[in-house]
Amino acid sequence: MKVSVIIAVYNDVEALHLIFHSLETQTYKDFEVVVAEDGDSSEVKHFLESCLDVFSFNIIHTSQKDDGVRKSKSQNNGIRAASGSYIIFIDGDCLLYAKFIENHLVLSAEKDIITGRRVNVGPKYSSLLREKKISSQWLENNFFKKYFDIKKDAQEERHTEEGFTIKPNGFLHKLMKKIRKRPVPLLGCNMSMYKSALLDINGFNEDLGNLAMASDTDLEWRFRGFGYKIISAKFIANQFHLY
C-alpha cells in the first residue's frame, strides 16, 4: 500500500534534513514524502532541490504565501497533493523510529485513526542531533542505555518513557489495550488514517486559524462523529521531538 507522509514545515531546514535521514532508515519503503510548507521560503525550496538525487523516496513540495500561522491550510494542500491511499502526519521537528511507518500500518484499519506519542528531547540531545554528532537511529538503539540521561536532559518535560518500544499486537500491547480505561487523545504530530477518512470530514478546518486544537482535537471530534475510533500506538509508533 502506498503511504504519503505529510510533514508540516515552517522554515526549519536543519530539522527537515534530520527527518529525511530518519525516513531513509524506515523498514517500510513504499512511501512518498509531502513537505507541506506554511510559507514559501527560498531556503526550503533550494534545500528540497538539493535532495532530489540524495534520498530514495519521492519528495513533493506544497507551499503558500507566508501570511501568519496557516498550518491547517498547508496540511490541506498536502492532502490534495498526496497520491497515497494511507496518510501519516508528522511535524517538522519530529524524527522517526525505524519502524514508524511499518507499525502505523500494522495497526491500521478502515475505520480507525492511529495516534502515537513523542519523546520530548532536551537541549543537550537536540544539539547533538542537529550537529549530526548522533542520529535518531543511534538514539533509538541506545534509548534504554541512555534513558536516565535523556530524561534528565528533558528537564520538566514528561513522558520520556514513551521512547520505549513494544511489539504491535504482542502480549504487552494486548495487555495494555485490555487495562486501558481512558479514551486516547489524538496527537496531531503523530497520527495516521486512510485518505478516505480525511475526505469524509473534509480535512482540516482552516477557519480555526492558529488555534492548537485545529491540528488534532477538532479532527478527533469530527472523526468520532463519523464513527471512527481513535487507536493508540503508544510505545509502537514512536518519534523524537526536538527541543
PDB file of C-alpha atoms in Angstrom:
ATOM      1  CA  MET A   1       0.000   0.000   0.000  1.00  0.00           C
ATOM      2  CA  LYS A   2       1.283   3.435  -0.952  1.00  0.00           C
ATOM      3  CA  VAL A   3       1.765   5.760   2.041  1.00  0.00           C
ATOM      4  CA  SER A   4       2.063   9.539   1.979  1.00  0.00           C
ATOM      5  CA  VAL A   5       3.983  11.047   4.893  1.00  0.00           C
ATOM      6  CA  ILE A   6       2.883  14.678   5.231  1.00  0.00           C
ATOM      7  CA  ILE A   7       5.349  16.895   7.111  1.00  0.00           C
ATOM      8  CA  ALA A   8       4.085  20.255   8.388  1.00  0.00           C
ATOM      9  CA  VAL A   9       7.038  22.607   7.870  1.00  0.00           C
ATOM     10  CA  TYR A  10       7.936  26.199   8.629  1.00  0.00           C
ATOM     11  CA  ASN A  11      11.490  27.266   7.724  1.00  0.00           C
ATOM     12  CA  ASP A  12      13.491  24.741   9.814  1.00  0.00           C
ATOM     13  CA  VAL A  13      15.589  23.170   7.064  1.00  0.00           C
ATOM     14  CA  GLU A  14      18.082  21.752   9.561  1.00  0.00           C
ATOM     15  CA  ALA A  15      15.383  19.678  11.271  1.00  0.00           C
ATOM     16  CA  LEU A  16      13.858  18.698   7.923  1.00  0.00           C
ATOM     17  CA  HIS A  17      17.204  17.249   6.854  1.00  0.00           C
ATOM     18  CA  LEU A  18      17.275  15.125  10.018  1.00  0.00           C
ATOM     19  CA  ILE A  19      13.718  13.942   9.355  1.00  0.00           C
ATOM     20  CA  PHE A  20      14.709  12.872   5.851  1.00  0.00           C
ATOM     21  CA  HIS A  21      17.555  10.796   7.273  1.00  0.00           C
ATOM     22  CA  SER A  22      15.137   9.114   9.697  1.00  0.00           C
ATOM     23  CA  LEU A  23      12.810   8.419   6.767  1.00  0.00           C
ATOM     24  CA  GLU A  24      15.654   6.871   4.795  1.00  0.00           C
ATOM     25  CA  THR A  25      16.069   4.236   7.532  1.00  0.00           C
ATOM     26  CA  GLN A  26      12.398   3.172   7.501  1.00  0.00           C
ATOM     27  CA  THR A  27      11.752  -0.560   7.301  1.00  0.00           C
ATOM     28  CA  TYR A  28       8.652   0.082   5.138  1.00  0.00           C
ATOM     29  CA  LYS A  29       9.696   1.509   1.775  1.00  0.00           C
ATOM     30  CA  ASP A  30       6.546   2.163  -0.281  1.00  0.00           C
ATOM     31  CA  PHE A  31       6.031   5.780   0.683  1.00  0.00           C
ATOM     32  CA  GLU A  32       6.334   9.320  -0.621  1.00  0.00           C
ATOM     33  CA  VAL A  33       7.072  12.461   1.375  1.00  0.00           C
ATOM     34  CA  VAL A  34       4.896  15.557   1.102  1.00  0.00           C
ATOM     35  CA  VAL A  35       6.529  18.669   2.550  1.00  0.00           C
ATOM     36  CA  ALA A  36       3.551  20.884   3.403  1.00  0.00           C
ATOM     37  CA  GLU A  37       5.154  24.278   3.918  1.00  0.00           C
ATOM     38  CA  ASP A  38       3.265  27.034   5.714  1.00  0.00           C
ATOM     39  CA  GLY A  39       5.109  29.661   3.710  1.00  0.00           C
ATOM     40  CA  ASP A  40       7.150  29.987   0.545  1.00  0.00           C
ATOM     41  CA  SER A  41      10.771  30.070   1.668  1.00  0.00           C
ATOM     42  CA  SER A  42      13.536  30.059  -0.927  1.00  0.00           C
ATOM     43  CA  GLU A  43      15.699  28.226   1.610  1.00  0.00           C
ATOM     44  CA  VAL A  44      13.232  25.332   1.826  1.00  0.00           C
ATOM     45  CA  LYS A  45      12.834  25.272  -1.947  1.00  0.00           C
ATOM     46  CA  HIS A  46      16.587  25.185  -2.589  1.00  0.00           C
ATOM     47  CA  PHE A  47      17.097  22.532   0.098  1.00  0.00           C
ATOM     48  CA  LEU A  48      14.464  20.260  -1.462  1.00  0.00           C
ATOM     49  CA  GLU A  49      16.002  20.727  -4.900  1.00  0.00           C
ATOM     50  CA  SER A  50      19.341  19.600  -3.457  1.00  0.00           C
ATOM     51  CA  CYS A  51      17.700  16.428  -2.096  1.00  0.00           C
ATOM     52  CA  LEU A  52      16.297  15.131  -5.383  1.00  0.00           C
ATOM     53  CA  ASP A  53      19.130  12.671  -6.055  1.00  0.00           C
ATOM     54  CA  VAL A  54      20.127  12.071  -2.430  1.00  0.00           C
ATOM     55  CA  PHE A  55      17.209  10.188  -0.914  1.00  0.00           C
ATOM     56  CA  SER A  56      15.455   7.105  -2.215  1.00  0.00           C
ATOM     57  CA  PHE A  57      11.891   8.364  -1.684  1.00  0.00           C
ATOM     58  CA  ASN A  58       9.881  10.746  -3.831  1.00  0.00           C
ATOM     59  CA  ILE A  59       9.509  14.290  -2.458  1.00  0.00           C
ATOM     60  CA  ILE A  60       6.509  16.537  -3.174  1.00  0.00           C
ATOM     61  CA  HIS A  61       6.539  20.163  -2.070  1.00  0.00           C
ATOM     62  CA  THR A  62       3.484  22.326  -1.439  1.00  0.00           C
ATOM     63  CA  SER A  63       3.757  25.946  -0.369  1.00  0.00           C
ATOM     64  CA  GLN A  64       1.641  29.045   0.159  1.00  0.00           C
ATOM     65  CA  LYS A  65       2.033  32.722   0.933  1.00  0.00           C
ATOM     66  CA  ASP A  66       3.629  33.315   4.350  1.00  0.00           C
ATOM     67  CA  ASP A  67       0.696  35.143   5.918  1.00  0.00           C
ATOM     68  CA  GLY A  68       0.688  34.237   9.598  1.00  0.00           C
ATOM     69  CA  VAL A  69       0.146  30.757  11.011  1.00  0.00           C
ATOM     70  CA  ARG A  70      -1.948  28.791   8.498  1.00  0.00           C
ATOM     71  CA  LYS A  71      -0.843  25.266   9.275  1.00  0.00           C
ATOM     72  CA  SER A  72      -4.272  23.745   8.595  1.00  0.00           C
ATOM     73  CA  LYS A  73      -4.330  25.238   5.115  1.00  0.00           C
ATOM     74  CA  SER A  74      -0.834  23.937   4.375  1.00  0.00           C
ATOM     75  CA  GLN A  75      -1.803  20.450   5.590  1.00  0.00           C
ATOM     76  CA  ASN A  76      -4.872  20.508   3.345  1.00  0.00           C
ATOM     77  CA  ASN A  77      -2.520  21.426   0.490  1.00  0.00           C
ATOM     78  CA  GLY A  78      -0.517  18.335   1.399  1.00  0.00           C
ATOM     79  CA  ILE A  79      -3.582  16.088   1.416  1.00  0.00           C
ATOM     80  CA  ARG A  80      -4.544  17.266  -2.070  1.00  0.00           C
ATOM     81  CA  ALA A  81      -1.019  16.610  -3.360  1.00  0.00           C
ATOM     82  CA  ALA A  82      -0.693  13.172  -1.740  1.00  0.00           C
ATOM     83  CA  SER A  83      -1.058  10.143  -4.012  1.00  0.00           C
ATOM     84  CA  GLY A  84      -1.020   7.522  -1.251  1.00  0.00           C
ATOM     85  CA  SER A  85      -4.184   5.796  -0.057  1.00  0.00           C
ATOM     86  CA  TYR A  86      -2.853   5.989   3.505  1.00  0.00           C
ATOM     87  CA  ILE A  87      -1.700   9.216   5.163  1.00  0.00           C
ATOM     88  CA  ILE A  88       0.687   9.781   8.088  1.00  0.00           C
ATOM     89  CA  PHE A  89       1.076  13.250   9.606  1.00  0.00           C
ATOM     90  CA  ILE A  90       4.170  14.455  11.447  1.00  0.00           C
ATOM     91  CA  ASP A  91       5.524  17.886  12.358  1.00  0.00           C
ATOM     92  CA  GLY A  92       8.716  19.437  11.022  1.00  0.00           C
ATOM     93  CA  ASP A  93      10.649  18.864  14.250  1.00  0.00           C
ATOM     94  CA  CYS A  94       9.907  15.166  14.836  1.00  0.00           C
ATOM     95  CA  LEU A  95      12.386  12.386  13.996  1.00  0.00           C
ATOM     96  CA  LEU A  96      11.086   8.887  13.430  1.00  0.00           C
ATOM     97  CA  TYR A  97      11.931   5.472  14.787  1.00  0.00           C
ATOM     98  CA  ALA A  98      12.889   2.999  12.067  1.00  0.00           C
ATOM     99  CA  LYS A  99       9.596   1.044  12.241  1.00  0.00           C
ATOM    100  CA  PHE A 100       7.433   4.172  12.479  1.00  0.00           C
ATOM    101  CA  ILE A 101       5.660   3.749   9.130  1.00  0.00           C
ATOM    102  CA  GLU A 102       5.562  -0.051   9.347  1.00  0.00           C
ATOM    103  CA  ASN A 103       3.926  -0.001  12.777  1.00  0.00           C
ATOM    104  CA  HIS A 104       1.340   2.602  11.821  1.00  0.00           C
ATOM    105  CA  LEU A 105       0.330   0.250   9.020  1.00  0.00           C
ATOM    106  CA  VAL A 106       0.266  -2.835  11.252  1.00  0.00           C
ATOM    107  CA  LEU A 107      -2.386  -1.133  13.403  1.00  0.00           C
ATOM    108  CA  SER A 108      -4.315   0.448  10.538  1.00  0.00           C
ATOM    109  CA  ALA A 109      -7.944  -0.306   9.664  1.00  0.00           C
ATOM    110  CA  GLU A 110     -10.544   1.442   7.507  1.00  0.00           C
ATOM    111  CA  LYS A 111     -12.477   2.934  10.442  1.00  0.00           C
ATOM    112  CA  ASP A 112      -9.503   3.502  12.779  1.00  0.00           C
ATOM    113  CA  ILE A 113      -7.416   6.628  13.332  1.00  0.00           C
ATOM    114  CA  ILE A 114      -3.975   5.712  14.690  1.00  0.00           C
ATOM    115  CA  THR A 115      -2.113   8.023  17.059  1.00  0.00           C
ATOM    116  CA  GLY A 116       1.343   7.554  18.551  1.00  0.00           C
ATOM    117  CA  ARG A 117       3.194   9.701  21.063  1.00  0.00           C
ATOM    118  CA  ARG A 118       6.515  11.551  21.106  1.00  0.00           C
ATOM    119  CA  VAL A 119       9.598  11.794  23.300  1.00  0.00           C
ATOM    120  CA  ASN A 120      10.477  15.403  24.079  1.00  0.00           C
ATOM    121  CA  VAL A 121      14.248  15.609  23.693  1.00  0.00           C
ATOM    122  CA  GLY A 122      16.039  18.251  25.788  1.00  0.00           C
ATOM    123  CA  PRO A 123      18.637  20.825  24.664  1.00  0.00           C
ATOM    124  CA  LYS A 124      21.686  18.559  25.011  1.00  0.00           C
ATOM    125  CA  TYR A 125      20.429  15.710  22.835  1.00  0.00           C
ATOM    126  CA  SER A 126      18.683  18.072  20.426  1.00  0.00           C
ATOM    127  CA  SER A 127      22.003  19.851  19.845  1.00  0.00           C
ATOM    128  CA  LEU A 128      23.781  16.536  19.321  1.00  0.00           C
ATOM    129  CA  LEU A 129      21.154  15.589  16.739  1.00  0.00           C
ATOM    130  CA  ARG A 130      21.193  18.949  14.959  1.00  0.00           C
ATOM    131  CA  GLU A 131      25.011  18.949  14.856  1.00  0.00           C
ATOM    132  CA  LYS A 132      24.835  15.377  13.451  1.00  0.00           C
ATOM    133  CA  LYS A 133      27.040  14.035  16.234  1.00  0.00           C
ATOM    134  CA  ILE A 134      24.377  11.382  16.764  1.00  0.00           C
ATOM    135  CA  SER A 135      21.445  10.243  14.633  1.00  0.00           C
ATOM    136  CA  SER A 136      17.857   9.462  15.587  1.00  0.00           C
ATOM    137  CA  GLN A 137      18.634   5.829  14.778  1.00  0.00           C
ATOM    138  CA  TRP A 138      21.538   5.903  17.257  1.00  0.00           C
ATOM    139  CA  LEU A 139      19.294   7.473  19.898  1.00  0.00           C
ATOM    140  CA  GLU A 140      16.625   4.820  19.282  1.00  0.00           C
ATOM    141  CA  ASN A 141      19.153   1.982  19.509  1.00  0.00           C
ATOM    142  CA  ASN A 142      20.691   3.393  22.697  1.00  0.00           C
ATOM    143  CA  PHE A 143      17.498   4.622  24.329  1.00  0.00           C
ATOM    144  CA  PHE A 144      17.439   2.016  27.101  1.00  0.00           C
ATOM    145  CA  LYS A 145      21.073   2.625  27.993  1.00  0.00           C
ATOM    146  CA  LYS A 146      20.762   6.434  27.862  1.00  0.00           C
ATOM    147  CA  TYR A 147      17.249   6.672  29.314  1.00  0.00           C
ATOM    148  CA  PHE A 148      18.097   8.423  32.579  1.00  0.00           C
ATOM    149  CA  ASP A 149      20.394  10.912  30.848  1.00  0.00           C
ATOM    150  CA  ILE A 150      17.725  11.637  28.209  1.00  0.00           C
ATOM    151  CA  LYS A 151      15.137  12.087  30.974  1.00  0.00           C
ATOM    152  CA  LYS A 152      17.440  14.438  32.894  1.00  0.00           C
ATOM    153  CA  ASP A 153      18.130  16.459  29.748  1.00  0.00           C
ATOM    154  CA  ALA A 154      14.394  16.806  29.117  1.00  0.00           C
ATOM    155  CA  GLN A 155      14.149  18.756  32.410  1.00  0.00           C
ATOM    156  CA  GLU A 156      10.497  19.443  33.218  1.00  0.00           C
ATOM    157  CA  GLU A 157       9.146  17.583  30.202  1.00  0.00           C
ATOM    158  CA  ARG A 158       7.271  14.379  30.958  1.00  0.00           C
ATOM    159  CA  HIS A 159       6.732  11.120  29.127  1.00  0.00           C
ATOM    160  CA  THR A 160      10.368  10.255  28.379  1.00  0.00           C
ATOM    161  CA  GLU A 161       9.337   6.629  28.970  1.00  0.00           C
ATOM    162  CA  GLU A 162       7.301   6.802  25.769  1.00  0.00           C
ATOM    163  CA  GLY A 163      10.530   6.187  23.880  1.00  0.00           C
ATOM    164  CA  PHE A 164      10.464   2.523  24.874  1.00  0.00           C
ATOM    165  CA  THR A 165       9.049   0.118  22.298  1.00  0.00           C
ATOM    166  CA  ILE A 166       6.797  -2.916  22.385  1.00  0.00           C
ATOM    167  CA  LYS A 167       5.709  -5.268  19.625  1.00  0.00           C
ATOM    168  CA  PRO A 168       2.420  -4.322  17.946  1.00  0.00           C
ATOM    169  CA  ASN A 169      -0.273  -6.880  18.794  1.00  0.00           C
ATOM    170  CA  GLY A 170       2.181  -8.675  21.093  1.00  0.00           C
ATOM    171  CA  PHE A 171       1.468  -9.747  24.677  1.00  0.00           C
ATOM    172  CA  LEU A 172       2.241  -6.370  26.292  1.00  0.00           C
ATOM    173  CA  HIS A 173       0.251  -4.478  23.692  1.00  0.00           C
ATOM    174  CA  LYS A 174      -2.787  -6.718  24.159  1.00  0.00           C
ATOM    175  CA  LEU A 175      -2.492  -6.350  27.940  1.00  0.00           C
ATOM    176  CA  MET A 176      -2.303  -2.561  27.680  1.00  0.00           C
ATOM    177  CA  LYS A 177      -5.412  -2.450  25.487  1.00  0.00           C
ATOM    178  CA  LYS A 178      -7.247  -4.640  27.989  1.00  0.00           C
ATOM    179  CA  ILE A 179      -6.486  -2.476  31.031  1.00  0.00           C
ATOM    180  CA  ARG A 180      -6.688   0.954  29.347  1.00  0.00           C
ATOM    181  CA  LYS A 181      -9.698   2.850  30.702  1.00  0.00           C
ATOM    182  CA  ARG A 182      -9.433   6.383  29.346  1.00  0.00           C
ATOM    183  CA  PRO A 183     -10.016   7.321  25.699  1.00  0.00           C
ATOM    184  CA  VAL A 184      -6.872   8.057  23.719  1.00  0.00           C
ATOM    185  CA  PRO A 185      -6.449  11.720  22.647  1.00  0.00           C
ATOM    186  CA  LEU A 186      -5.375  12.362  19.069  1.00  0.00           C
ATOM    187  CA  LEU A 187      -1.867  13.840  18.700  1.00  0.00           C
ATOM    188  CA  GLY A 188      -1.502  15.886  15.516  1.00  0.00           C
ATOM    189  CA  CYS A 189       2.243  15.349  15.098  1.00  0.00           C
ATOM    190  CA  ASN A 190       1.882  11.565  15.122  1.00  0.00           C
ATOM    191  CA  MET A 191      -1.312  10.305  13.536  1.00  0.00           C
ATOM    192  CA  SER A 192      -2.413   8.283  10.522  1.00  0.00           C
ATOM    193  CA  MET A 193      -5.540   7.239   8.658  1.00  0.00           C
ATOM    194  CA  TYR A 194      -6.824   6.221   5.256  1.00  0.00           C
ATOM    195  CA  LYS A 195      -7.165   9.178   2.935  1.00  0.00           C
ATOM    196  CA  SER A 196     -10.863   8.368   2.614  1.00  0.00           C
ATOM    197  CA  ALA A 197     -11.297   9.221   6.315  1.00  0.00           C
ATOM    198  CA  LEU A 198      -9.905  12.711   5.710  1.00  0.00           C
ATOM    199  CA  LEU A 199     -12.244  13.158   2.761  1.00  0.00           C
ATOM    200  CA  ASP A 200     -15.173  12.112   4.973  1.00  0.00           C
ATOM    201  CA  ILE A 201     -14.528  15.000   7.386  1.00  0.00           C
ATOM    202  CA  ASN A 202     -13.363  17.419   4.663  1.00  0.00           C
ATOM    203  CA  GLY A 203      -9.808  17.715   6.000  1.00  0.00           C
ATOM    204  CA  PHE A 204      -8.554  20.320   8.456  1.00  0.00           C
ATOM    205  CA  ASN A 205     -10.757  23.247   9.457  1.00  0.00           C
ATOM    206  CA  GLU A 206      -8.916  26.295   8.120  1.00  0.00           C
ATOM    207  CA  ASP A 207     -11.368  28.648   9.867  1.00  0.00           C
ATOM    208  CA  LEU A 208      -9.782  27.784  13.223  1.00  0.00           C
ATOM    209  CA  GLY A 209      -6.656  29.720  12.234  1.00  0.00           C
ATOM    210  CA  ASN A 210      -3.688  29.214  14.556  1.00  0.00           C
ATOM    211  CA  LEU A 211      -5.642  27.532  17.369  1.00  0.00           C
ATOM    212  CA  ALA A 212      -3.766  24.419  18.520  1.00  0.00           C
ATOM    213  CA  MET A 213      -6.974  22.380  18.513  1.00  0.00           C
ATOM    214  CA  ALA A 214      -7.108  22.596  14.708  1.00  0.00           C
ATOM    215  CA  SER A 215      -4.260  20.062  14.454  1.00  0.00           C
ATOM    216  CA  ASP A 216      -5.876  17.284  16.460  1.00  0.00           C
ATOM    217  CA  THR A 217      -8.746  17.957  18.914  1.00  0.00           C
ATOM    218  CA  ASP A 218     -11.086  19.317  16.252  1.00  0.00           C
ATOM    219  CA  LEU A 219     -10.216  16.409  13.964  1.00  0.00           C
ATOM    220  CA  GLU A 220     -10.852  13.950  16.781  1.00  0.00           C
ATOM    221  CA  TRP A 221     -14.340  15.349  17.440  1.00  0.00           C
ATOM    222  CA  ARG A 222     -15.251  15.110  13.775  1.00  0.00           C
ATOM    223  CA  PHE A 223     -13.721  11.653  13.256  1.00  0.00           C
ATOM    224  CA  ARG A 224     -15.666  10.303  16.247  1.00  0.00           C
ATOM    225  CA  GLY A 225     -18.820  11.940  14.879  1.00  0.00           C
ATOM    226  CA  PHE A 226     -18.358   9.949  11.671  1.00  0.00           C
ATOM    227  CA  GLY A 227     -17.972   6.679  13.567  1.00  0.00           C
ATOM    228  CA  TYR A 228     -14.176   6.411  13.539  1.00  0.00           C
ATOM    229  CA  LYS A 229     -12.236   5.062  16.525  1.00  0.00           C
ATOM    230  CA  ILE A 230      -9.014   6.584  17.907  1.00  0.00           C
ATOM    231  CA  ILE A 231      -6.449   3.804  18.371  1.00  0.00           C
ATOM    232  CA  SER A 232      -3.309   4.215  20.466  1.00  0.00           C
ATOM    233  CA  ALA A 233       0.132   3.469  19.024  1.00  0.00           C
ATOM    234  CA  LYS A 234       1.881   4.400  22.279  1.00  0.00           C
ATOM    235  CA  PHE A 235       5.225   2.554  22.562  1.00  0.00           C
ATOM    236  CA  ILE A 236       4.706   1.316  18.982  1.00  0.00           C
ATOM    237  CA  ALA A 237       4.930   4.271  16.550  1.00  0.00           C
ATOM    238  CA  ASN A 238       7.493   6.441  18.320  1.00  0.00           C
ATOM    239  CA  GLN A 239       9.248   9.678  17.448  1.00  0.00           C
ATOM    240  CA  PHE A 240      11.723  12.147  18.964  1.00  0.00           C
ATOM    241  CA  HIS A 241      10.547  15.748  19.276  1.00  0.00           C
ATOM    242  CA  LEU A 242      13.420  18.238  19.046  1.00  0.00           C
ATOM    243  CA  TYR A 243      13.802  20.850  21.793  1.00  0.00           C
TER     244      TYR A 243
END
